[in-house]
Coordinates of C-alpha atoms in Angstrom, one line a residue:
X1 CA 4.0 31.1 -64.4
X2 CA 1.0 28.8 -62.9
X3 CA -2.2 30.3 -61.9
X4 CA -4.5 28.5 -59.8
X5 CA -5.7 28.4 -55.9
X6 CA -2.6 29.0 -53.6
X7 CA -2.5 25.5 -51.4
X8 CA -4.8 25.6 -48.2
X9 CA -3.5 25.1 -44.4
X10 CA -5.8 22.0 -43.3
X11 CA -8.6 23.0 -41.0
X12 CA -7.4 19.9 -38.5
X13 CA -3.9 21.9 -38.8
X14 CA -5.2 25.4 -37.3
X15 CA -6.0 24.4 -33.6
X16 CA -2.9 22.3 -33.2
X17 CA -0.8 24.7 -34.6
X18 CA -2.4 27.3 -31.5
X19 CA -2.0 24.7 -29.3
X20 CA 2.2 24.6 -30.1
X21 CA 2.2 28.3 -29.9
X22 CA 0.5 28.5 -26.7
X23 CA 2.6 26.3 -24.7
X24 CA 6.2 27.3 -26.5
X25 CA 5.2 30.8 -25.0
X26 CA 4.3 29.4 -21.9
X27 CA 7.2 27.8 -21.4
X28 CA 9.6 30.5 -23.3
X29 CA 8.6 33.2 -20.5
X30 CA 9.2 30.9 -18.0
X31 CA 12.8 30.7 -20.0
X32 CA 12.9 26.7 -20.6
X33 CA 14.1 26.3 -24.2
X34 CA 11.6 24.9 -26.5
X35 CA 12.8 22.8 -29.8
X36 CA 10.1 22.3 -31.9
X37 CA 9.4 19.2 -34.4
X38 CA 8.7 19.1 -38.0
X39 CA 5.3 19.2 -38.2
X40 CA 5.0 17.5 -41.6
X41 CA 6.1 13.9 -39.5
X42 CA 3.5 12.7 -37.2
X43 CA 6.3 10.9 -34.7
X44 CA 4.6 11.3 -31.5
X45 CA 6.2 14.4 -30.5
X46 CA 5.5 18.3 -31.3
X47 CA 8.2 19.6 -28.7
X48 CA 11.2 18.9 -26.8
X49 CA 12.2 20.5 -24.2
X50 CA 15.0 21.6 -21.6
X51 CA 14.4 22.4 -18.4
X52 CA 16.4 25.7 -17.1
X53 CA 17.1 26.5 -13.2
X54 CA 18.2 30.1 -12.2
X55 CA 19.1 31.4 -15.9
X56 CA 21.4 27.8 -16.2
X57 CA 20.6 24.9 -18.3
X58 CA 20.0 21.7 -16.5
X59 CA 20.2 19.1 -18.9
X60 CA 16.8 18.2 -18.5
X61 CA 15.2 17.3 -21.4
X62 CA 10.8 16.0 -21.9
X63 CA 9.7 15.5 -25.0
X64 CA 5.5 16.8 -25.7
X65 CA 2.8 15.6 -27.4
X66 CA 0.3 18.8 -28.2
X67 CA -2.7 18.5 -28.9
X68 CA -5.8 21.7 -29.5
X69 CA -9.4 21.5 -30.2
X70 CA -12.4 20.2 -28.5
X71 CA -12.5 17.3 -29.8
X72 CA -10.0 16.3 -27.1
X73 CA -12.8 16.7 -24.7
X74 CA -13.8 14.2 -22.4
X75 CA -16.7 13.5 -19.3
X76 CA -13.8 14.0 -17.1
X77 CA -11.3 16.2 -18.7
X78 CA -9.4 15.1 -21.6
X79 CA -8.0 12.3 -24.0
X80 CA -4.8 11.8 -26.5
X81 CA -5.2 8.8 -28.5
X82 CA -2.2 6.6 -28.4
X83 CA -1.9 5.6 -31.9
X84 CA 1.2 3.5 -33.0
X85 CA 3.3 5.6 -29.9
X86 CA 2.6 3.2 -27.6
X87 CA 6.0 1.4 -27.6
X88 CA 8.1 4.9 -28.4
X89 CA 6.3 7.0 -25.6
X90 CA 6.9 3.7 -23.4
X91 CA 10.3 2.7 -23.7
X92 CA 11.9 5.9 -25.2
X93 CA 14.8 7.2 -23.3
X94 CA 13.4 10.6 -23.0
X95 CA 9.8 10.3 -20.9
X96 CA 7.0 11.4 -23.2
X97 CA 3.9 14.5 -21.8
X98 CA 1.5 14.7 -23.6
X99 CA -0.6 18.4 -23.4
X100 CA -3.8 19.3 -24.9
X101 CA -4.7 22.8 -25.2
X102 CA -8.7 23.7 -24.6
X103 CA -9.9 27.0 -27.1
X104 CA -12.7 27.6 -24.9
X105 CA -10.7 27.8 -22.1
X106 CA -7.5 28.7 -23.0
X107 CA -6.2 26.8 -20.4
X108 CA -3.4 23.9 -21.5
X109 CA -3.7 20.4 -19.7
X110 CA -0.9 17.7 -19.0
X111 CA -0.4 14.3 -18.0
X112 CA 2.9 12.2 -18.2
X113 CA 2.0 9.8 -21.0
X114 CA 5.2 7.5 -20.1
X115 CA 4.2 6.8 -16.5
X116 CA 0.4 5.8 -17.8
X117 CA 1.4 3.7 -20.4
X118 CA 3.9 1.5 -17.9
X119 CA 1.5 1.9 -15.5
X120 CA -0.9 0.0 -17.8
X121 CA 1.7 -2.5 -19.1
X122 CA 2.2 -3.4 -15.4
X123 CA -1.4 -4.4 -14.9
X124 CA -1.1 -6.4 -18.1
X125 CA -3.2 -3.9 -20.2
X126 CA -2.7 -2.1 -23.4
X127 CA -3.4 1.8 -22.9
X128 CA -5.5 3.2 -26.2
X129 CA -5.3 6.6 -24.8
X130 CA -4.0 9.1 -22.7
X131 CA -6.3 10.1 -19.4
X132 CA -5.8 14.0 -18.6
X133 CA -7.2 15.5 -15.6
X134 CA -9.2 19.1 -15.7
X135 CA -6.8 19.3 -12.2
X136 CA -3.7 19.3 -14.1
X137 CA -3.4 22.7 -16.0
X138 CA -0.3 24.0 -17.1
X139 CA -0.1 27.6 -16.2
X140 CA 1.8 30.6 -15.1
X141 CA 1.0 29.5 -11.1
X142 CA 1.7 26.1 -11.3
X143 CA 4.8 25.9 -13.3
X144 CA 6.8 25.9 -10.6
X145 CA 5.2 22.4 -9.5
X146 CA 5.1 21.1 -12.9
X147 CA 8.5 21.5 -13.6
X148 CA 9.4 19.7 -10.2
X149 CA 6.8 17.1 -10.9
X150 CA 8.4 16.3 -14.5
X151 CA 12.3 16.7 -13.4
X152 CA 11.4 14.8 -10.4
X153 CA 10.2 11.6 -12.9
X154 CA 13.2 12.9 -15.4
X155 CA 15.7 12.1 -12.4
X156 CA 14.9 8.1 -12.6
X157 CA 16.5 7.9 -15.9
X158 CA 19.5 9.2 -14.0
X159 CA 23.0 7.1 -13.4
X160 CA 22.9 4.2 -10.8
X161 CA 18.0 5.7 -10.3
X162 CA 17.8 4.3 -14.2
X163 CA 17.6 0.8 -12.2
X164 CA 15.6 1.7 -9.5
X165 CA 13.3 3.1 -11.7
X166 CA 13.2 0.6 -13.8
X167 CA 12.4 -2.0 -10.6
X168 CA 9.6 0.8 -9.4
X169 CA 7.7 0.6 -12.6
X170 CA 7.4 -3.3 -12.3
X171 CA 6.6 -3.3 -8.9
X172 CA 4.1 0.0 -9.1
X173 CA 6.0 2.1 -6.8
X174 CA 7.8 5.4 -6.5
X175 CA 11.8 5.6 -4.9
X176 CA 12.8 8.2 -3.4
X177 CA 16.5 9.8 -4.4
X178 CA 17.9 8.6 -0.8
X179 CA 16.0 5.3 -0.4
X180 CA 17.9 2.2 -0.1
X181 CA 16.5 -0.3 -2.7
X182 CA 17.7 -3.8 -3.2
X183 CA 16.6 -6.6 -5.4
X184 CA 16.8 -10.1 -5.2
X185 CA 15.6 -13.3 -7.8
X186 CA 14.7 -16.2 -6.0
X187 CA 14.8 -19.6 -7.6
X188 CA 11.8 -19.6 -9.2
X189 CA 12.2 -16.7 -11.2
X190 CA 10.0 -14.5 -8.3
X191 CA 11.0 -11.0 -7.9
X192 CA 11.7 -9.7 -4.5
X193 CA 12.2 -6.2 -3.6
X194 CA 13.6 -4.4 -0.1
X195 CA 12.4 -1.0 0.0
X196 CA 14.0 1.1 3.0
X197 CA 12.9 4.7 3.3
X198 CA 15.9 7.2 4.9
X199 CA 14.6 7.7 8.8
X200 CA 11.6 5.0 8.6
X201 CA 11.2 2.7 11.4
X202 CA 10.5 -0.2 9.1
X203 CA 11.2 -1.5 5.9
X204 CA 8.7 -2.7 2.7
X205 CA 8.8 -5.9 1.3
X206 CA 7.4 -6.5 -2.5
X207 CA 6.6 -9.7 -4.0
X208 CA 6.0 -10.7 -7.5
X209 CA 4.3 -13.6 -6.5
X210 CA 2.1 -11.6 -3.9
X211 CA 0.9 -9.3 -7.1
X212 CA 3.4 -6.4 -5.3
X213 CA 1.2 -5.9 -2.1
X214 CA 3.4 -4.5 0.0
X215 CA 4.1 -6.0 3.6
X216 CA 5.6 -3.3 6.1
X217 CA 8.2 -5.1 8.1
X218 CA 10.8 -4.9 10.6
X219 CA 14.0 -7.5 11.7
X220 CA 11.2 -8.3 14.4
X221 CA 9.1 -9.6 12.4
X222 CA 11.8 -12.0 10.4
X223 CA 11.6 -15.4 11.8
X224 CA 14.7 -17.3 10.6
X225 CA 13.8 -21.0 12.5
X226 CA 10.1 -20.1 11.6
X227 CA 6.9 -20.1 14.4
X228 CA 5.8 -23.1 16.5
X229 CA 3.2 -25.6 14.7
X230 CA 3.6 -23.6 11.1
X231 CA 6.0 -25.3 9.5
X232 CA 8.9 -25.5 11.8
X233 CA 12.1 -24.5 10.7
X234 CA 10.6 -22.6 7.5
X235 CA 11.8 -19.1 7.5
X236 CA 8.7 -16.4 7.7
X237 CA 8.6 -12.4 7.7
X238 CA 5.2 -11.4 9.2
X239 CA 2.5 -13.6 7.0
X240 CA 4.9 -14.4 4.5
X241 CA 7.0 -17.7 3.8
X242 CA 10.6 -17.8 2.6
X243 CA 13.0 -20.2 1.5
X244 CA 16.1 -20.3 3.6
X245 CA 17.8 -18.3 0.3
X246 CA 15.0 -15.5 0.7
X247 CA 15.3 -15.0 4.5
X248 CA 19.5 -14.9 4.5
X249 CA 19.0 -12.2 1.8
X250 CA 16.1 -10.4 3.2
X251 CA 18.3 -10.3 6.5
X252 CA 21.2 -9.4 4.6
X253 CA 19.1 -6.3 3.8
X254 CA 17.9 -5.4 7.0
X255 CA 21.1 -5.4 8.6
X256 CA 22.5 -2.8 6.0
X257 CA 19.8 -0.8 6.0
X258 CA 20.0 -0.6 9.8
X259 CA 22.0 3.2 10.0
X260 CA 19.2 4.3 7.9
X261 CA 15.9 3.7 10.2
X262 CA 17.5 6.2 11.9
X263 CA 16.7 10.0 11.5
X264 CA 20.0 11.9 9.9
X265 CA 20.3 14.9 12.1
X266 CA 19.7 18.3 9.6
X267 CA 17.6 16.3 7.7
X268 CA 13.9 17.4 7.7
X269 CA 10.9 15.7 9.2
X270 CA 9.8 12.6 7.4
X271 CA 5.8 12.5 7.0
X272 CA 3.8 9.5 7.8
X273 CA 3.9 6.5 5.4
X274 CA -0.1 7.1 5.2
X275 CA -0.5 3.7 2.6
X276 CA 1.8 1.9 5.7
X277 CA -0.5 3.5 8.4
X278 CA -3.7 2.0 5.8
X279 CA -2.7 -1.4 5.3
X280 CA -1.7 -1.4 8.7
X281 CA -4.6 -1.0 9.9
X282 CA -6.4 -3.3 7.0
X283 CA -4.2 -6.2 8.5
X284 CA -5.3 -5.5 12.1
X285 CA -8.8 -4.9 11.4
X286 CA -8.4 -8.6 9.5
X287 CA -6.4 -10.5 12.5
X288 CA -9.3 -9.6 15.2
X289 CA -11.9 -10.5 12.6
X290 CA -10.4 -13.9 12.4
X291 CA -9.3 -14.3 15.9
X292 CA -12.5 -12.6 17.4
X293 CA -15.6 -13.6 15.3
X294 CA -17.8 -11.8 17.2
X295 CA -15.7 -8.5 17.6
X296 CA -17.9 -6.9 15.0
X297 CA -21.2 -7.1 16.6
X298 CA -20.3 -6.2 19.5
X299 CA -17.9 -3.4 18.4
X300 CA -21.9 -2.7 16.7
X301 CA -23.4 -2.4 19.7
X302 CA -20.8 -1.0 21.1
X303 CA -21.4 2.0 18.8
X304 CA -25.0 2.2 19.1
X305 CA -24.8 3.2 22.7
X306 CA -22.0 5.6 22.1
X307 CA -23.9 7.7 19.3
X308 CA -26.8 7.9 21.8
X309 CA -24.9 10.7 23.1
X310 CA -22.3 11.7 20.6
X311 CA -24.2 13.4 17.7
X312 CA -20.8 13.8 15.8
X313 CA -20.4 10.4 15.6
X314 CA -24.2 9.3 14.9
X315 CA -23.8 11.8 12.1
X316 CA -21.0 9.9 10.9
X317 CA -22.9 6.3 11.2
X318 CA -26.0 7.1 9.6
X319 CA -23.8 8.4 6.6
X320 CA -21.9 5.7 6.1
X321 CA -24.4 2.9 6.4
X322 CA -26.5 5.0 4.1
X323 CA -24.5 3.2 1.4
X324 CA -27.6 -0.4 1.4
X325 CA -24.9 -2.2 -0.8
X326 CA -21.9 -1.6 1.9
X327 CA -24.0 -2.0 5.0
X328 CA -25.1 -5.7 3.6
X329 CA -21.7 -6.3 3.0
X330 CA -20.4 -5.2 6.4
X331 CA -22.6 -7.6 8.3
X332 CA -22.5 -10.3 5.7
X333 CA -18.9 -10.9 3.7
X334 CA -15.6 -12.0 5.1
X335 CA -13.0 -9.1 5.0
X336 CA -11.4 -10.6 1.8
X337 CA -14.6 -10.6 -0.2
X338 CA -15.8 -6.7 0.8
X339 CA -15.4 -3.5 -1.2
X340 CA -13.7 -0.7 0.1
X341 CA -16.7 0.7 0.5
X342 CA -17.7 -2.1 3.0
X343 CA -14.2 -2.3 4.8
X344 CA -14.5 1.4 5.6
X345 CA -18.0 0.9 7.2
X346 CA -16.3 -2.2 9.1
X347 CA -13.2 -0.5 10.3
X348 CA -15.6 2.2 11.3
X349 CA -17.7 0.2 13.5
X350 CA -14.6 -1.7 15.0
X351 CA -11.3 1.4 15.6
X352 CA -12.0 4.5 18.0
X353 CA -9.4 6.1 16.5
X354 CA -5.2 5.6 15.5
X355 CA -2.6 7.2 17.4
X356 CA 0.4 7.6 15.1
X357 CA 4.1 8.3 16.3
X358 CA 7.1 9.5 15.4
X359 CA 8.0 7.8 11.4
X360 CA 11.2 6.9 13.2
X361 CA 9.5 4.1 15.4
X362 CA 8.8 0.7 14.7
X363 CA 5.1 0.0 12.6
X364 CA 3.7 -1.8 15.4
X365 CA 4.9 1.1 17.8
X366 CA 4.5 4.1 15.0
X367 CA 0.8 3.0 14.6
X368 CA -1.5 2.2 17.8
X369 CA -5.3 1.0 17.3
X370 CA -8.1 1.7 20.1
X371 CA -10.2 -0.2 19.6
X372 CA -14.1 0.3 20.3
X373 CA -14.0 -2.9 22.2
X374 CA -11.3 -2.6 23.9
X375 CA -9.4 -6.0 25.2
X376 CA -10.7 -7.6 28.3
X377 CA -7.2 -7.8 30.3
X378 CA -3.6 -7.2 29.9
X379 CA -0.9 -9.5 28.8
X380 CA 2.1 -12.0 29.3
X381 CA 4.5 -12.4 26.3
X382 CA 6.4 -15.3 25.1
X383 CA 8.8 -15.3 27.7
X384 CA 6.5 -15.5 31.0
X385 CA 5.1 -18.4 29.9
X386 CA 5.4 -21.4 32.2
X387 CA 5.3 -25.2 30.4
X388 CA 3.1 -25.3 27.0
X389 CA 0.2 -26.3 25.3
X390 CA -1.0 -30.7 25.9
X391 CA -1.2 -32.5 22.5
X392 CA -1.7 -35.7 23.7
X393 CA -4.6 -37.1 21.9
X394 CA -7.7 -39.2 23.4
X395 CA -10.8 -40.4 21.9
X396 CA -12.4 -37.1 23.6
X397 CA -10.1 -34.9 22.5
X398 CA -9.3 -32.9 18.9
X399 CA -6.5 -30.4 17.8
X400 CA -7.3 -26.9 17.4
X401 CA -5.1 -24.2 16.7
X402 CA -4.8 -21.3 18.7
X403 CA -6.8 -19.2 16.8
X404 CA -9.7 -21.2 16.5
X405 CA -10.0 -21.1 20.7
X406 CA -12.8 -20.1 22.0
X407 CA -14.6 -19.0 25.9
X408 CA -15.8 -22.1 27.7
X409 CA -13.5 -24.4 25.7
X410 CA -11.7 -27.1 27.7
X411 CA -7.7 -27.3 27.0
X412 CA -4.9 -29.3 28.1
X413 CA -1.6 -28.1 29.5
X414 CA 2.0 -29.6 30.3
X415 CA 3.6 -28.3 32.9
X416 CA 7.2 -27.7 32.5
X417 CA 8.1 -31.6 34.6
X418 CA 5.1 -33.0 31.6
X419 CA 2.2 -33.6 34.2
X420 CA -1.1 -32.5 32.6
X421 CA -4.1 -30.5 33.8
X422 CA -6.8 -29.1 32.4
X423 CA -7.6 -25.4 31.8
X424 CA -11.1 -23.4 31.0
X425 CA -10.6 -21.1 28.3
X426 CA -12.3 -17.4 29.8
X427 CA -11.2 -15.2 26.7
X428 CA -9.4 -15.2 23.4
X429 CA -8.2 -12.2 22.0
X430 CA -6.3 -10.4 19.2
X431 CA -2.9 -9.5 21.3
X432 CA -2.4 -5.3 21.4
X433 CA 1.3 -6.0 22.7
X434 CA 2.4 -8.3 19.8
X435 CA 0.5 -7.8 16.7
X436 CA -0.5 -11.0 14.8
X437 CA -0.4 -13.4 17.8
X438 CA -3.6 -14.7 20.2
X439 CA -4.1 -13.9 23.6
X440 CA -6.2 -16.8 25.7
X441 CA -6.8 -16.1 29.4
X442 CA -7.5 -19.3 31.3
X443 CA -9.9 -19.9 34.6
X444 CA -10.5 -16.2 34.5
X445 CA -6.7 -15.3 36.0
X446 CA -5.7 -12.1 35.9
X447 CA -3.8 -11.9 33.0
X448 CA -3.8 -13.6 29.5
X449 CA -1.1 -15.8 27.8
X450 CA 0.5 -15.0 24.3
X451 CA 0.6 -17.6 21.8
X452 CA 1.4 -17.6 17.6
X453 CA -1.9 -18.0 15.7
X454 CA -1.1 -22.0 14.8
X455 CA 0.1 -23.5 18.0
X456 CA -1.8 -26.5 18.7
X457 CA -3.7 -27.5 21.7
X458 CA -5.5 -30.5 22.1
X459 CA -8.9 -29.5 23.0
X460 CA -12.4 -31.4 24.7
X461 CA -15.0 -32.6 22.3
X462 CA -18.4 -32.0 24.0
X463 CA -20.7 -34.4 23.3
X464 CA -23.8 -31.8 24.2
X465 CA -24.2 -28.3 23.2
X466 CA -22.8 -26.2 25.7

């Protein structure tokens, strides 16, 4: 028989080993069925585990990464390194957690290790380690909601989802069970993808090529024969261009999709699209800063009269411009080139307030802007509009686009026989009845004419300053 010292449990061992203990009786009580791994392999994973619902077995199956200690602390919760697990917690087909447990605390943290590591690949980086949030224990009260959370995620990898999900992690979004979801390669190897939400007024467009920002459109805004003066004949959907391919598909998609912009009676209330109702707004906010270059000071002074007896709102000012950085910004950078900080202080000065409708309505109807500045007169659309815009080109004359109009300008205008005349520009405006187009009122009339952002007039050179 050999004597000697009996072999020693590793100190490293001790708090992981809690850690496992800890969150197999967690889950245990809450009867989910908890397989353990050999400990003596270091594969990435300490647990699997099957989800149960109502005493039955759901086929729902995570597997965990545990980790106990402090030395898992971090400034802003906590961090599991990757290791060589990047590729297996990425492209497994079982969705990796990984779940540190704090001693101190003895509270257990969690964060879906999968979803961070795509995330990461997505944006072209390589993830070293696993964020976890102070905000995301795992306890008795909010199992309920982490269970949801995790077989919500688990429900991607599911039949006929495993390709939506698949198309949501390139393109950075989330689909919904119900939402209609179609994909489309164009000839240059760009993906496109249709995104219709069940009971949404409008659909979402994502673009490969446009780095996935989404544009939030409707079969109004698809322009198969394209807009006067930008590139007739060139399909577009709001500010983007399409080949004739793109648009036949992308209205392929709306017209199947149509059933489901309506609201399914039983089914309950969608919530607003609150990143729709944002870059909504961003785009507006955008248009009248290019139409109307001088919307923003006056929107400024605008304010500064209003918070002379609105203490609320002169509260709000002084905090916002308290930020030197965004406040330089604000009054200085194009809307491109500013932070958020400094869009939020421009957006500020510029929007009253947004009245949103029913999720059911069209985005430019769903979302309505009052502006602090309001507009100075109503509107004629398209189809009131008698003869059109002179071209015809003299050696005191230059082309402008209708954008680029502005008050006290000097136009020329065909009337529908071709006899020309000349018309004073009084106004120019971003339109409120149809989002993304110009407004110009001429020899101060009573109402203002609707044109697209790049029809062309021909337009008087002064020789003096006026």
């Amino acid at each position: 028989m050999m004597e000697g010292p009996l072999p020693k449990v590793p100190d490293a061992r001790r708090p992981s080993r809690a850690a496992v203990n800890v969150l197999r009786t967690l889950l245990e009580r809450h009867n989910h069925i908890v397989q353990e791994v050999d400990g003596q392999n270091d594969f990435g994973e300490d647990q699997h585990v099957t989800f149960t619902e109502d005493g039955e077995v759901t086929g729902d199956v995570v597997k965990i990464q545990v980790k106990g200690g402090r030395s898992w602390r971090r400034a802003g919760g906590y961090a599991v390194p990757v290791g060589d697990h990047g590729s297996t917690w990425a492209d497994g087909n079982i969705p990796v957690l990984c779940v540190v447990h704090d001693p101190d605390t003895d509270g257990l943290y969690w964060a879906n290790a999968t979803k961070q590591l795509l995330a990461a690949r997505r944006d072209g980086k390589v993830l070293k380690t696993i964020t976890i949030s102070r905000d995301q224990q795992l306890d008795d009260g909010s199992m309920a909601d982490f269970v949801a959370k995790v077989r919500g995620y688990l429900g991607r990898y599911r039949g006929n989802r495993t390709i939506q999900a698949q198309l949501g992690e390139m393109a950075g979004v989330e689909f919904g069970p119900s939402d209609i979801v179609q994909h489309y390669v164009n000839v240059h190897g760009e993906d496109l993808i249709f995104w219709q939400r069940r009971g949404e007024g409008f659909a979402t467009l994502l673009h490969s090529d446009l780095d996935w920002h989404p544009e939030h459109i409707g079969p109004e805004h698809l322009h198969l024969d394209g807009l006067p003066d930008l590139f007739p004949g060139t399909p577009v959907v709001a500010n983007t261009i399409l080949d004739m391919a793109e648009a036949m598909w992308l209205a392929a998609c709306f017209d199947a999709a149509r059933w489901a912009r309506e609201p399914a009676a039983g089914d309950p209330p969608l919530r607003t699209n609150l990143d729709a109702r944002d870059n909504y707004v961003a785009r507006r906010v955008a248009h009248r800063l290019w139409v109307e270059p001088d919307a923003l000071p006056r929107s400024i002074q605008k304010l500064r009269t209003e918070t002379a007896t609105d203490h609320s709102l002169a509260t709000t000012a002084t905090e916002l411009e308290s930020d030197a950085e965004a406040y330089a910004e604000a009054l200085s950078k194009p809307w491109h080139d500013m932070s958020d900080k400094g869009r939020q202080l421009v957006t500020f000065y510029l929007i009253k307030e947004v009245h949103v409708g029913a999720p059911a309505l069209p985005i430019d109807e769903q979302f309505r802007i009052v502006w602090r500045c309001p507009r100075p007169t109503a509107e004629y659309g398209f189809d009131a509009r008698v003869g059109k815009p002179s071209t015809r080109m003299s050696s005191n004359r230059e082309i402008v686009m209708a954008y680029m109009l502005r008050p006290g300008d000097r136009i020329y205008w065909l009337s529908r026989h071709g006899n020309e005349r000349g018309r004073d520009v009084s106004a120019v405006w971003d339109s409120e009845d149809t989002p993304g187009t110009v407004c110009v009122l001429f020899d101060q009339l009573m109402l203002g004419d609707t044109f697209w952002p790049q029809e062309r007039f021909a337009r008087k050179v002064f020789t003096k300053p006026r």
